[in-house]
Short mmCIF file of C-alpha atoms in Angstrom, two decimals:
data_model
loop_
_atom_site.label_atom_id
_atom_site.label_comp_id
_atom_site.label_asym_id
_atom_site.label_seq_id
_atom_site.Cartn_x
_atom_site.Cartn_y
_atom_site.Cartn_z
CA MET A 1 0.01 0.00 0.08
CA ASN A 2 2.85 2.36 1.00
CA GLU A 3 4.33 1.67 -2.26
CA ILE A 4 1.41 2.95 -3.99
CA PHE A 5 1.38 6.07 -2.11
CA GLU A 6 4.97 6.51 -2.49
CA LYS A 7 4.28 6.17 -6.74
CA LEU A 8 1.52 8.78 -6.65
CA GLY A 9 3.67 11.21 -4.35
CA LEU A 10 6.37 10.96 -6.99
CA TYR A 11 4.01 11.63 -9.70
CA PHE A 12 2.02 14.55 -8.18
CA GLN A 13 5.48 16.18 -7.85
CA HIS A 14 4.86 17.06 -11.72
CA SER A 15 2.86 20.00 -12.70
CA PHE A 16 1.25 17.81 -15.38
CA VAL A 17 -0.04 15.28 -13.26
CA LEU A 18 -2.02 17.83 -11.20
CA ASN A 19 -3.27 19.38 -14.38
CA ALA A 20 -4.39 16.49 -15.95
CA LEU A 21 -6.50 15.64 -12.46
CA ILE A 22 -7.83 18.93 -11.69
CA VAL A 23 -8.94 19.07 -15.64
CA GLY A 24 -10.19 15.76 -15.74
CA VAL A 25 -12.41 16.16 -12.54
CA LEU A 26 -13.52 19.28 -13.84
CA ILE A 27 -14.72 18.04 -17.03
CA ALA A 28 -16.22 15.20 -15.51
CA LEU A 29 -18.42 17.21 -13.08
CA CYS A 30 -19.74 19.42 -16.26
CA SER A 31 -20.40 16.81 -18.65
CA SER A 32 -22.62 14.88 -15.82
CA LEU A 33 -24.70 17.78 -15.06
CA LEU A 34 -26.57 18.01 -18.58
CA GLY A 35 -26.27 14.19 -19.17
CA VAL A 36 -29.83 13.85 -17.26
CA THR A 37 -31.25 16.26 -19.59
CA LEU A 38 -29.88 14.85 -22.80
CA VAL A 39 -30.83 11.30 -21.77
CA LEU A 40 -34.36 12.15 -20.73
CA LYS A 41 -34.68 14.29 -23.79
CA ARG A 42 -33.50 11.42 -26.02
CA PHE A 43 -30.70 13.14 -27.17
CA SER A 44 -27.71 10.90 -25.79
CA PHE A 45 -26.14 10.46 -29.23
CA ILE A 46 -25.66 14.14 -29.46
CA GLY A 47 -22.88 14.06 -27.64
CA ASP A 48 -21.35 11.67 -29.89
CA GLY A 49 -22.23 13.26 -32.98
CA LEU A 50 -20.84 16.40 -31.93
CA SER A 51 -17.47 14.85 -30.84
CA HIS A 52 -17.28 13.55 -34.36
CA VAL A 53 -17.76 17.22 -35.69
CA ALA A 54 -15.13 18.03 -33.04
CA PHE A 55 -12.67 15.72 -34.35
CA GLY A 56 -13.23 17.13 -38.08
CA ALA A 57 -12.89 20.60 -36.80
CA LEU A 58 -9.38 19.61 -35.20
CA ALA A 59 -8.10 18.30 -38.19
CA ILE A 60 -9.10 21.09 -40.23
CA ALA A 61 -7.25 23.39 -37.64
CA SER A 62 -4.19 21.33 -37.73
CA VAL A 63 -4.08 21.39 -41.35
CA LEU A 64 -4.38 25.24 -41.18
CA HIS A 65 -1.56 25.24 -38.69
CA PHE A 66 -3.83 27.22 -36.19
CA SER A 67 -1.71 27.57 -33.25
CA ASN A 68 -4.39 27.25 -30.73
CA LYS A 69 -6.63 24.69 -32.31
CA MET A 70 -9.48 25.67 -29.52
CA MET A 71 -10.25 28.80 -31.25
CA LEU A 72 -11.61 26.97 -34.28
CA VAL A 73 -13.07 23.95 -32.94
CA LEU A 74 -14.99 25.43 -30.20
CA PRO A 75 -17.02 27.75 -32.57
CA ILE A 76 -17.80 24.74 -35.05
CA THR A 77 -18.97 22.60 -32.75
CA VAL A 78 -21.17 25.24 -31.32
CA LEU A 79 -22.40 25.97 -34.71
CA CYS A 80 -23.26 22.24 -35.37
CA ALA A 81 -24.81 21.79 -31.77
CA ILE A 82 -27.21 24.51 -32.61
CA LEU A 83 -28.12 23.15 -36.17
CA LEU A 84 -28.63 19.58 -34.66
CA LEU A 85 -31.11 20.72 -31.84
CA ARG A 86 -32.89 22.65 -34.57
CA THR A 87 -33.18 20.21 -37.05
CA GLY A 88 -34.52 17.83 -34.22
CA GLN A 89 -38.01 19.62 -34.47
CA ASN A 90 -39.66 19.63 -37.26
CA THR A 91 -37.78 18.99 -40.75
CA LYS A 92 -37.31 16.61 -43.54
CA ILE A 93 -34.44 14.46 -41.69
CA LYS A 94 -35.41 13.61 -38.39
CA GLY A 95 -33.10 14.29 -35.35
CA ASP A 96 -31.28 10.76 -34.87
CA ALA A 97 -30.70 10.67 -38.53
CA ALA A 98 -29.28 14.03 -38.70
CA ILE A 99 -27.01 13.44 -35.96
CA ALA A 100 -25.70 10.08 -37.39
CA MET A 101 -25.05 12.08 -40.84
CA ILE A 102 -23.21 14.87 -39.63
CA SER A 103 -21.06 12.51 -37.21
CA VAL A 104 -19.89 10.01 -39.87
CA GLY A 105 -19.75 12.45 -42.52
CA ALA A 106 -17.48 14.67 -40.11
CA LEU A 107 -15.47 11.87 -38.94
CA ALA A 108 -14.78 10.79 -42.71
CA PHE A 109 -13.58 14.52 -43.74
CA GLY A 110 -11.62 14.67 -40.82
CA TYR A 111 -9.47 11.50 -41.70
CA LEU A 112 -9.35 12.31 -45.09
CA ILE A 113 -7.90 16.12 -44.53
CA MET A 114 -5.32 14.65 -42.25
CA ASN A 115 -4.33 11.89 -44.84
CA LEU A 116 -4.22 14.51 -47.50
CA PHE A 117 -2.13 17.04 -45.75
CA PRO A 118 -0.20 15.02 -43.32
CA THR A 119 1.34 17.50 -40.84
CA SER A 120 3.30 14.82 -38.93
CA SER A 121 4.97 11.35 -40.08
CA ASN A 122 2.80 9.49 -37.75
CA ILE A 123 -0.84 10.08 -38.89
CA SER A 124 -2.26 7.31 -37.35
CA GLY A 125 -0.67 8.20 -33.95
CA ASP A 126 -2.13 11.31 -34.20
CA VAL A 127 -5.76 9.83 -35.41
CA CYS A 128 -5.90 7.63 -32.53
CA SER A 129 -4.88 10.22 -29.73
CA THR A 130 -7.43 12.28 -30.80
CA LEU A 131 -10.11 9.68 -31.04
CA PHE A 132 -9.24 8.14 -27.39
CA GLY A 133 -7.38 10.98 -25.94
CA SER A 134 -4.60 8.64 -24.96
CA THR A 135 -1.83 11.01 -24.05
CA SER A 136 -3.34 14.50 -24.57
CA ILE A 137 -4.48 15.06 -20.98
CA LEU A 138 -1.04 14.77 -19.94
CA THR A 139 0.23 17.28 -22.57
CA LEU A 140 -2.16 20.30 -21.77
CA SER A 141 -0.52 23.56 -22.14
CA SER A 142 -1.03 26.08 -19.24
CA PHE A 143 -3.33 28.13 -21.17
CA GLU A 144 -5.61 25.05 -22.10
CA VAL A 145 -5.73 24.34 -18.16
CA ALA A 146 -6.87 27.79 -17.81
CA LEU A 147 -9.54 27.74 -20.45
CA CYS A 148 -10.64 24.50 -19.32
CA ILE A 149 -11.25 25.83 -15.68
CA ILE A 150 -12.83 28.98 -16.53
CA LEU A 151 -15.48 27.47 -19.29
CA SER A 152 -16.04 24.71 -16.53
CA ILE A 153 -16.83 27.46 -13.61
CA VAL A 154 -18.97 29.28 -16.58
CA VAL A 155 -20.83 25.85 -17.38
CA VAL A 156 -21.49 25.13 -13.82
CA ILE A 157 -22.94 28.64 -13.02
CA LEU A 158 -25.02 28.71 -15.91
CA PHE A 159 -26.59 25.22 -15.00
CA LEU A 160 -27.12 26.65 -11.61
CA LEU A 161 -28.83 30.08 -12.66
CA PHE A 162 -30.99 27.99 -15.24
CA TYR A 163 -31.37 25.02 -13.39
CA HIS A 164 -35.32 25.47 -12.64
CA LYS A 165 -35.96 26.45 -16.57
CA ILE A 166 -33.78 23.48 -17.85
CA PHE A 167 -35.94 20.99 -15.88
CA ALA A 168 -39.45 22.89 -16.96
CA VAL A 169 -38.06 22.61 -20.44
CA THR A 170 -36.52 18.94 -20.33
CA PHE A 171 -39.89 17.75 -18.58
CA ASP A 172 -42.29 18.93 -20.86
CA GLU A 173 -41.39 21.68 -23.61
CA THR A 174 -44.89 22.30 -25.09
CA PHE A 175 -46.25 22.99 -21.29
CA ALA A 176 -43.25 25.64 -20.83
CA ASN A 177 -43.93 27.22 -24.03
CA ALA A 178 -47.69 27.41 -23.76
CA THR A 179 -47.37 29.00 -20.09
CA GLY A 180 -44.76 31.56 -21.34
CA THR A 181 -41.35 30.18 -20.95
CA ASN A 182 -39.57 30.36 -24.42
CA ALA A 183 -38.51 26.91 -24.64
CA ASN A 184 -36.13 27.48 -27.71
CA ARG A 185 -34.13 29.66 -26.08
CA TYR A 186 -33.12 27.19 -23.38
CA ASN A 187 -33.02 24.35 -26.02
CA LEU A 188 -30.32 26.71 -27.63
CA LEU A 189 -28.54 27.35 -24.44
CA ILE A 190 -28.42 23.58 -23.58
CA ALA A 191 -27.12 23.16 -27.31
CA VAL A 192 -24.23 25.58 -26.72
CA ILE A 193 -23.38 23.99 -23.13
CA ILE A 194 -22.83 20.64 -24.57
CA ALA A 195 -20.82 21.56 -27.43
CA VAL A 196 -18.42 23.46 -25.00
CA ILE A 197 -18.41 20.51 -22.60
CA ILE A 198 -17.83 17.91 -25.70
CA VAL A 199 -14.87 20.18 -26.85
CA LEU A 200 -13.15 20.26 -23.45
CA ALA A 201 -13.79 16.31 -22.77
CA MET A 202 -11.95 15.87 -26.41
CA ASN A 203 -8.79 16.31 -24.27
CA LEU A 204 -9.66 13.89 -21.68
CA VAL A 205 -11.19 10.60 -23.48
CA GLY A 206 -11.09 11.72 -26.97
CA SER A 207 -13.54 11.89 -29.42
CA LEU A 208 -14.92 8.36 -29.23
CA LEU A 209 -15.68 8.10 -25.47
CA ILE A 210 -17.19 11.23 -24.94
CA SER A 211 -20.85 9.85 -25.02
CA ALA A 212 -19.74 7.69 -21.91
CA LEU A 213 -18.96 10.54 -19.62
CA VAL A 214 -22.01 12.38 -20.34
CA ILE A 215 -24.70 9.30 -20.47
CA PHE A 216 -23.39 7.09 -17.80
CA PRO A 217 -23.48 9.18 -14.65
CA ALA A 218 -27.11 10.21 -15.84
CA LEU A 219 -28.32 6.44 -16.28
CA SER A 220 -26.71 5.14 -13.23
CA ALA A 221 -28.42 7.96 -10.88
CA MET A 222 -31.79 7.39 -12.38
CA ARG A 223 -31.32 3.42 -11.88
CA ILE A 224 -31.23 4.30 -8.03
CA LEU A 225 -32.87 7.97 -7.38
CA LYS A 226 -36.31 9.35 -7.88
CA SER A 227 -36.23 13.05 -8.16
CA PHE A 228 -34.65 15.44 -10.73
CA ARG A 229 -32.57 17.26 -8.33
CA SER A 230 -31.04 14.32 -6.52
CA VAL A 231 -30.28 12.39 -9.72
CA THR A 232 -28.29 15.65 -10.71
CA ILE A 233 -26.23 15.56 -7.50
CA PHE A 234 -25.86 12.10 -7.54
CA SER A 235 -24.56 11.73 -11.13
CA ALA A 236 -22.29 14.73 -10.44
CA VAL A 237 -20.72 13.14 -7.48
CA PHE A 238 -20.47 9.41 -9.62
CA SER A 239 -19.04 11.40 -12.63
CA VAL A 240 -16.04 12.94 -10.40
CA PHE A 241 -15.46 9.96 -8.38
CA CYS A 242 -14.98 7.63 -11.73
CA ALA A 243 -12.98 10.34 -13.34
CA PHE A 244 -10.68 10.74 -10.24
CA LEU A 245 -10.25 6.97 -9.67
CA GLY A 246 -9.86 6.34 -13.41
CA ILE A 247 -7.09 9.09 -13.39
CA LEU A 248 -5.29 7.49 -10.78
CA ILE A 249 -5.49 3.92 -11.99
CA SER A 250 -4.60 4.95 -15.24
CA ILE A 251 -1.31 6.79 -13.65
CA LEU A 252 -0.40 3.57 -11.43
CA ALA A 253 -1.17 0.78 -14.02
CA GLU A 254 -0.33 2.97 -16.92
CA THR A 255 -3.12 2.45 -18.71
CA PRO A 256 -4.78 5.06 -21.61
CA VAL A 257 -6.49 7.71 -19.29
CA GLY A 258 -9.69 7.77 -21.28
CA SER A 259 -10.52 4.09 -21.71
CA THR A 260 -9.96 3.86 -17.99
CA ILE A 261 -12.40 6.19 -17.03
CA VAL A 262 -14.84 4.84 -19.21
CA ALA A 263 -14.36 1.17 -18.07
CA ILE A 264 -14.75 2.34 -14.45
CA ASP A 265 -17.97 4.43 -15.58
CA VAL A 266 -19.50 1.02 -17.10
CA VAL A 267 -18.43 -0.82 -13.65
CA ALA A 268 -19.90 1.56 -11.70
CA PHE A 269 -23.33 1.50 -13.83
CA ALA A 270 -23.65 -1.94 -13.51
CA VAL A 271 -23.14 -1.62 -9.66
CA CYS A 272 -26.19 0.84 -9.78
CA ALA A 273 -28.24 -1.29 -11.84
CA LEU A 274 -27.72 -3.98 -9.35
CA ILE A 275 -28.74 -1.94 -6.57
CA GLY A 276 -31.71 -0.58 -8.36
CA SER A 277 -33.06 -3.59 -9.18
CA PHE A 278 -32.49 -4.77 -5.54
CA GLY A 279 -34.66 -1.57 -4.68
CA THR A 280 -37.36 -2.63 -7.12
CA ALA A 281 -37.80 -5.93 -6.01
CA ALA A 282 -37.89 -5.28 -2.19
CA LYS A 283 -40.86 -3.42 -3.06
CA MET B 1 -65.71 41.49 -22.77
CA SER B 2 -65.02 38.08 -23.39
CA LEU B 3 -61.72 36.14 -21.83
CA LEU B 4 -61.05 34.96 -25.13
CA THR B 5 -62.30 35.70 -29.13
CA CYS B 6 -61.65 33.81 -32.09
CA GLN B 7 -62.67 35.58 -35.12
CA GLU B 8 -62.72 34.17 -38.70
CA LEU B 9 -60.44 31.54 -37.83
CA PHE B 10 -58.82 29.04 -40.32
CA LEU B 11 -56.58 26.27 -38.97
CA GLY B 12 -54.15 23.94 -40.62
CA TYR B 13 -51.18 23.14 -41.79
CA ASP B 14 -49.28 24.31 -44.89
CA SER B 15 -51.95 24.78 -47.49
CA ASN B 16 -54.21 22.31 -46.09
CA ILE B 17 -57.23 24.01 -44.28
CA ILE B 18 -58.98 21.71 -41.85
CA VAL B 19 -61.21 24.24 -40.01
CA LYS B 20 -62.94 27.03 -41.82
CA ASN B 21 -64.03 30.26 -40.67
CA LEU B 22 -64.65 29.63 -36.96
CA ASN B 23 -66.08 32.11 -34.82
CA PHE B 24 -66.78 31.70 -31.14
CA SER B 25 -65.62 33.76 -27.83
CA VAL B 26 -65.31 32.49 -24.26
CA ASN B 27 -66.74 34.17 -21.32
CA SER B 28 -65.02 34.17 -17.74
CA GLY B 29 -66.69 31.41 -15.73
CA ASP B 30 -67.54 29.23 -19.18
CA TYR B 31 -66.79 25.69 -19.50
CA LEU B 32 -66.52 24.86 -22.81
CA CYS B 33 -66.26 21.50 -24.46
CA ILE B 34 -64.69 21.04 -27.94
CA VAL B 35 -65.86 18.02 -29.47
CA GLY B 36 -65.38 16.02 -33.19
CA GLU B 37 -64.17 13.59 -34.59
CA ASN B 38 -60.42 12.24 -35.09
CA GLY B 39 -58.71 14.65 -37.29
CA SER B 40 -61.39 17.24 -37.13
CA GLY B 41 -58.64 19.82 -35.77
CA LYS B 42 -59.24 20.02 -31.96
CA SER B 43 -55.89 19.50 -31.04
CA THR B 44 -54.88 22.00 -33.69
CA LEU B 45 -57.05 24.51 -32.37
CA MET B 46 -56.04 24.09 -29.00
CA LYS B 47 -52.30 24.86 -30.07
CA THR B 48 -53.47 27.88 -31.78
CA LEU B 49 -55.43 28.80 -28.74
CA LEU B 50 -51.93 28.61 -26.77
CA GLY B 51 -50.00 30.52 -29.35
CA LEU B 52 -48.07 27.38 -30.30
CA GLN B 53 -48.98 27.50 -33.85
CA ASN B 54 -50.12 30.38 -36.07
CA PRO B 55 -53.48 30.32 -37.63
CA ILE B 56 -53.73 30.03 -41.41
CA ARG B 57 -55.93 33.39 -41.25
CA GLY B 58 -58.08 34.80 -38.41
CA THR B 59 -57.40 36.03 -34.78
CA VAL B 60 -57.44 35.03 -31.35
CA SER B 61 -57.53 37.67 -28.97
CA THR B 62 -57.43 37.72 -25.16
CA GLY B 63 -59.28 40.11 -22.98
CA ASP B 64 -60.38 40.63 -19.57
CA GLY B 65 -56.63 41.45 -18.53
CA LEU B 66 -55.78 37.87 -19.54
CA LYS B 67 -51.90 37.83 -20.34
CA LYS B 68 -50.27 34.94 -22.18
CA ASN B 69 -48.45 33.40 -19.32
CA GLU B 70 -51.73 32.96 -17.43
CA ILE B 71 -53.12 30.34 -19.24
CA GLY B 72 -53.02 26.75 -17.73
CA TYR B 73 -52.56 23.72 -19.89
CA LEU B 74 -52.98 20.02 -19.28
CA PRO B 75 -51.28 18.24 -22.10
CA GLN B 76 -51.43 14.84 -23.16
CA GLN B 77 -48.82 12.61 -21.70
CA THR B 78 -45.55 12.42 -23.68
CA ILE B 79 -43.48 9.13 -23.95
CA VAL B 80 -40.40 11.01 -22.23
CA GLN B 81 -42.57 11.57 -18.87
CA ARG B 82 -43.30 7.90 -18.37
CA ASP B 83 -39.43 7.21 -17.07
CA PHE B 84 -38.81 10.98 -15.69
CA PRO B 85 -37.26 10.85 -12.49
CA ALA B 86 -38.94 13.75 -10.89
CA SER B 87 -40.56 14.24 -7.56
CA VAL B 88 -44.48 15.49 -7.54
CA LYS B 89 -43.25 18.60 -5.69
CA GLU B 90 -40.76 19.42 -8.57
CA ILE B 91 -43.24 18.99 -11.34
CA VAL B 92 -46.07 21.17 -9.55
CA LEU B 93 -43.58 24.02 -8.75
CA SER B 94 -42.65 23.69 -12.50
CA GLY B 95 -45.73 25.35 -13.22
CA CYS B 96 -44.68 28.51 -11.89
CA GLN B 97 -41.96 28.90 -14.26
CA GLY B 98 -43.88 31.28 -16.65
CA HIS B 99 -43.82 33.93 -13.68
CA CYS B 100 -40.16 33.66 -13.40
CA GLY B 101 -38.79 35.30 -16.33
CA LEU B 102 -35.08 35.42 -15.95
CA ARG B 103 -35.16 35.02 -12.19
CA PRO B 104 -33.42 31.93 -11.38
CA PHE B 105 -35.11 30.57 -8.37
CA TYR B 106 -38.77 30.14 -6.92
CA ARG B 107 -40.17 32.68 -4.60
CA LYS B 108 -41.77 31.61 -1.33
CA GLU B 109 -45.12 32.45 -2.42
CA GLU B 110 -44.87 30.29 -5.39
CA LYS B 111 -43.55 27.39 -3.49
CA ALA B 112 -46.56 27.93 -0.84
CA MET B 113 -48.78 28.21 -4.08
CA ALA B 114 -47.68 24.70 -5.31
CA GLU B 115 -48.26 23.30 -1.96
CA GLU B 116 -51.69 24.61 -2.01
CA ASN B 117 -52.66 23.13 -5.36
CA MET B 118 -51.21 19.85 -4.27
CA LYS B 119 -53.66 20.06 -1.39
CA LYS B 120 -56.34 20.92 -3.66
CA MET B 121 -55.76 18.22 -5.68
CA GLY B 122 -55.36 15.57 -3.07
CA ILE B 123 -51.63 14.80 -3.74
CA LEU B 124 -50.06 16.42 -1.07
CA GLU B 125 -49.15 12.97 0.65
CA PHE B 126 -47.08 12.14 -2.61
CA SER B 127 -45.03 15.26 -2.90
CA ASN B 128 -41.93 13.70 -2.37
CA ARG B 129 -42.89 10.51 -4.53
CA CYS B 130 -41.67 9.64 -8.01
CA TYR B 131 -43.63 10.85 -10.77
CA ARG B 132 -43.35 7.61 -12.63
CA GLU B 133 -44.53 5.46 -9.68
CA LEU B 134 -47.70 7.10 -9.58
CA SER B 135 -50.93 5.88 -11.27
CA GLY B 136 -52.46 7.44 -14.27
CA GLY B 137 -55.14 9.07 -12.28
CA GLN B 138 -52.56 10.32 -9.92
CA GLN B 139 -50.25 11.53 -12.70
CA GLN B 140 -53.04 13.70 -14.09
CA ARG B 141 -53.89 15.22 -10.74
CA VAL B 142 -50.01 16.17 -10.77
CA LEU B 143 -50.27 17.69 -14.19
CA LEU B 144 -53.48 19.51 -13.10
CA ALA B 145 -51.82 20.82 -9.90
CA ARG B 146 -49.02 22.18 -12.43
CA ALA B 147 -51.58 23.73 -14.60
CA LEU B 148 -53.35 25.68 -11.66
CA CYS B 149 -49.77 27.13 -10.65
CA ALA B 150 -49.77 28.56 -14.15
CA THR B 151 -53.12 30.13 -13.88
CA ARG B 152 -56.10 31.40 -11.99
CA LYS B 153 -58.17 32.23 -14.69
CA LEU B 154 -58.23 29.87 -17.75
CA LEU B 155 -57.32 25.97 -18.11
CA LEU B 156 -56.90 24.01 -21.24
CA LEU B 157 -57.42 20.54 -20.86
CA ASP B 158 -56.12 18.17 -23.88
CA GLU B 159 -58.17 14.96 -23.31
CA PRO B 160 -57.79 14.78 -19.50
CA VAL B 161 -59.54 11.60 -18.84
CA SER B 162 -57.51 9.35 -21.87
CA GLY B 163 -56.29 6.08 -20.53
CA LEU B 164 -58.27 6.51 -17.06
CA ASP B 165 -60.66 3.77 -15.58
CA PRO B 166 -64.19 4.81 -15.12
CA MET B 167 -64.17 5.48 -11.37
CA VAL B 168 -61.02 7.60 -12.03
CA THR B 169 -62.56 9.27 -15.03
CA ALA B 170 -65.48 10.07 -13.08
CA SER B 171 -63.62 11.69 -10.15
CA MET B 172 -61.64 13.69 -12.47
CA TYR B 173 -64.68 15.12 -14.14
CA GLU B 174 -65.81 16.05 -10.60
CA LEU B 175 -62.55 17.69 -9.89
CA ILE B 176 -62.46 19.87 -13.14
CA TYR B 177 -66.13 20.60 -12.48
CA GLY B 178 -65.29 21.92 -8.95
CA LEU B 179 -62.49 24.10 -10.33
CA ASN B 180 -64.88 25.52 -12.67
CA LYS B 181 -67.57 26.57 -10.10
CA GLU B 182 -64.54 28.19 -8.39
CA GLY B 183 -64.55 30.58 -11.10
CA ILE B 184 -61.97 29.05 -13.34
CA THR B 185 -62.91 29.12 -17.15
CA ILE B 186 -62.45 25.72 -18.58
CA ILE B 187 -61.61 24.83 -22.31
CA MET B 188 -61.49 21.03 -22.71
CA ILE B 189 -61.17 19.00 -25.77
CA SER B 190 -63.28 15.76 -25.15
CA HIS B 191 -64.17 12.44 -27.14
CA ASP B 192 -66.63 11.80 -24.43
CA LEU B 193 -69.70 13.46 -25.54
CA MET B 194 -71.89 12.38 -22.69
CA ALA B 195 -69.76 13.78 -20.12
CA ALA B 196 -69.35 17.02 -22.36
CA VAL B 197 -72.90 17.46 -22.17
CA LYS B 198 -73.33 16.67 -18.64
CA TYR B 199 -70.50 19.22 -17.33
CA ALA B 200 -70.06 21.94 -20.00
CA THR B 201 -72.14 25.27 -20.22
CA HIS B 202 -70.90 25.62 -23.92
CA ILE B 203 -70.17 23.12 -26.82
CA LEU B 204 -68.25 23.77 -29.51
CA HIS B 205 -68.49 20.80 -32.27
CA ILE B 206 -65.70 21.04 -35.15
CA GLY B 207 -65.78 19.04 -38.14
CA ASP B 208 -67.82 19.18 -41.58
CA HIS B 209 -70.45 21.10 -39.79
CA VAL B 210 -69.45 23.74 -36.88
CA PHE B 211 -71.67 24.19 -34.15
CA TYR B 212 -71.09 26.49 -31.53
CA GLY B 213 -73.61 27.26 -28.64
CA THR B 214 -74.85 26.69 -25.23
CA LYS B 215 -75.26 22.99 -24.36
CA GLU B 216 -79.24 23.32 -24.26
CA GLU B 217 -79.00 24.68 -27.85
CA TYR B 218 -76.71 22.03 -28.84
CA GLN B 219 -79.13 19.47 -27.43
CA LYS B 220 -82.16 20.82 -29.28
CA SER B 221 -80.37 21.21 -32.62
CA GLU B 222 -80.63 18.76 -35.31
CA HIS B 223 -76.70 18.18 -35.63
CA GLY B 224 -76.37 17.82 -31.69
CA LYS B 225 -79.28 15.52 -31.50
CA MET B 226 -78.03 13.06 -34.40
CA PHE B 227 -74.72 12.79 -32.55
CA LEU B 228 -76.14 12.51 -28.97
CA ALA B 229 -78.45 9.54 -30.56
CA GLN B 230 -75.28 7.92 -31.98
CA GLU B 231 -73.14 8.39 -28.92
CA SER B 232 -75.69 6.94 -26.62
CA GLY B 233 -76.92 4.22 -29.00
CA GLY B 234 -73.35 3.31 -29.55
CA GLN B 235 -72.61 3.07 -25.46
CA GLU B 236 -75.79 0.85 -25.35
CA LYS B 237 -74.85 -1.42 -28.14
CA ALA B 238 -71.30 -1.74 -26.29
CA ASP B 239 -72.99 -2.48 -23.26
CA SER B 240 -75.38 -5.29 -24.55
CA LYS B 241 -72.45 -6.55 -26.15
CA ARG B 242 -70.22 -6.93 -22.80
CA SER B 243 -73.29 -8.40 -21.25
CA LYS B 244 -73.60 -10.93 -23.96
CA GLY B 245 -70.23 -11.60 -23.49
CA GLY B 246 -70.55 -11.88 -19.90
CA LYS B 247 -73.25 -14.40 -20.60
CA HIS B 248 -71.07 -16.56 -22.54
CA HIS B 249 -68.48 -16.72 -19.93
CA HIS B 250 -70.96 -17.90 -17.41
CA GLU B 251 -71.96 -20.78 -19.78
#
C-alpha cells in the first residue's frame, strides 16, 4: 500500500499530472450535469455526433496550422450543436438520422483531410490520440488548463442559474412554451453548453468516448434515485468519483486515461443497476 | 368583454385547411367542451389558442386582462414523461416557471402556491414520491396541479381522461367541475360527448359541420341530436355486447 502512495506522491510532484487531475475532474463534473437532460430528451447521441464534428474541426485546424486549435474547434462545434437541435424539431431529416449523418460525415472528412495534408509523420498516432485521448490530457498547455477551468466554472454557474428552467423545458416543452417560457431559447442554451463540454472533454477521453462521460452518470443515477435534483447531484458525484479513480489507476497501471475512466463508469453503472433492481424487488 | 375571442379562424398545416371560418368567444366562468371526430382539428385549435401555432387566417384575441402566461394547460402525456425521474413537488412547482421570467429561483409565495394546489388536488401526501411510480389518475392530478400553478383564470385541457378507468374518470370530471365552480374558465377537448353535455356550459363541435352554442342549444339542434343519439346508441350497443359476452363466459 505504501508503495502505491509513494509512487503517486512521486507523480504528483509533476505539475502536468496535477493539471490532468484538475482538468479531468472538472470535465467529468460538467459533462454529467447536462447528461440527465440529454438522456431524458432522447438526445444521448448528440454528444457522440458533436464529438465527431469536433474531430473533423480539429483536423482542419491542424492542417491550417492554427497555433490554438480550440479557437476553431469550439465555434464549429457550437454551430453544429445549434443546427442539430434545430433540425430535431420539424424538418425532413429527423433528429437521430441528422446526428448520424453529420457525425459520420465529419469523421470521414476529418480523417481524409489529415491524410491528404499530413502535418506529422505519424498520422495513425495522431488520429488515435484524438479519437481515444490517449496522452493529450498529460500534455496540456497552461493556456488550455486555464481555459478549461474558466469554461467549467461558466458551465456550472449557467447550469445552477437555469436549473429550474432546464427542468421545466426537459420535462414538458409544450407546457413550458404554452405558459410563457421560451423553450427554444433554453434548448439553444443547452446545445451551446453541450458543445463547450464536448470540446473540453476531447482532451480527457478523446472524441470516441465522450458520450460515455455524458450518459453513464445520468443513467446510473436514474437507476437508483427518484427526483430530478437528487439524480443531478448523484450523477455529478458519480462522474467526479469515476474520473478521479480512473486517472489514478491509469497513472499507477500505465493504462490509457480515457478508456480507464470509461471502464470504471461502466462497472459503476452495473453496480447502480444491481442496487436499483434490488430496490424494486424489495418493494 | 370576453376572455378569449376567435374571429374568422382558419386552421391547418401548410395549405391544407382543416377548419374553416371559426367564430366563438369564451367568457369568464364558462366551461367549453370542444368535441369532434379524430382529425377534425381539435388539437390544432388548442395549439392555436395556446399560441404554439399560428392560424392560417383570422385572429385569437384575449381580453379581461388575460396575459399569455396566465393560461394553464394540461397536455396529453408524452413518452418522455413515463420514465422521468422527478418528484411530484418538482413538477408542480415547474408550473410557476412562466411567472419567473429570468429569475433563477422560486419565491416563497410560489412554493406556497404549489403546496396549496397539491392539497387541492389531493396529492400532497405524494409530494416527495416519484412521478413515474404514480397511477395514471394520480399523474393527471399532478399535471392539473401544475396547470393551476400557471393560472388562476383559464385552463385548457387536452383529453384529460384518456386512458383512465371509469371510476378515476368520474372523479377527474368532478375535480374539473369543482374548479369551474370556483370561477376558473375551462376549455376542454373531449371524446366523451355524454360527459361534455353533462358538465359543460358551452359546446363547440368541429368537423364538416361546425356548431357553437350553449349545451341546451346543442341538445336541441338537429346536429347535436344526431350525434348524441349516435353516442348513446353506441354506448348501449357496447353495453349489450359486454353483457352478452358476460353470459357467454358463465355458460
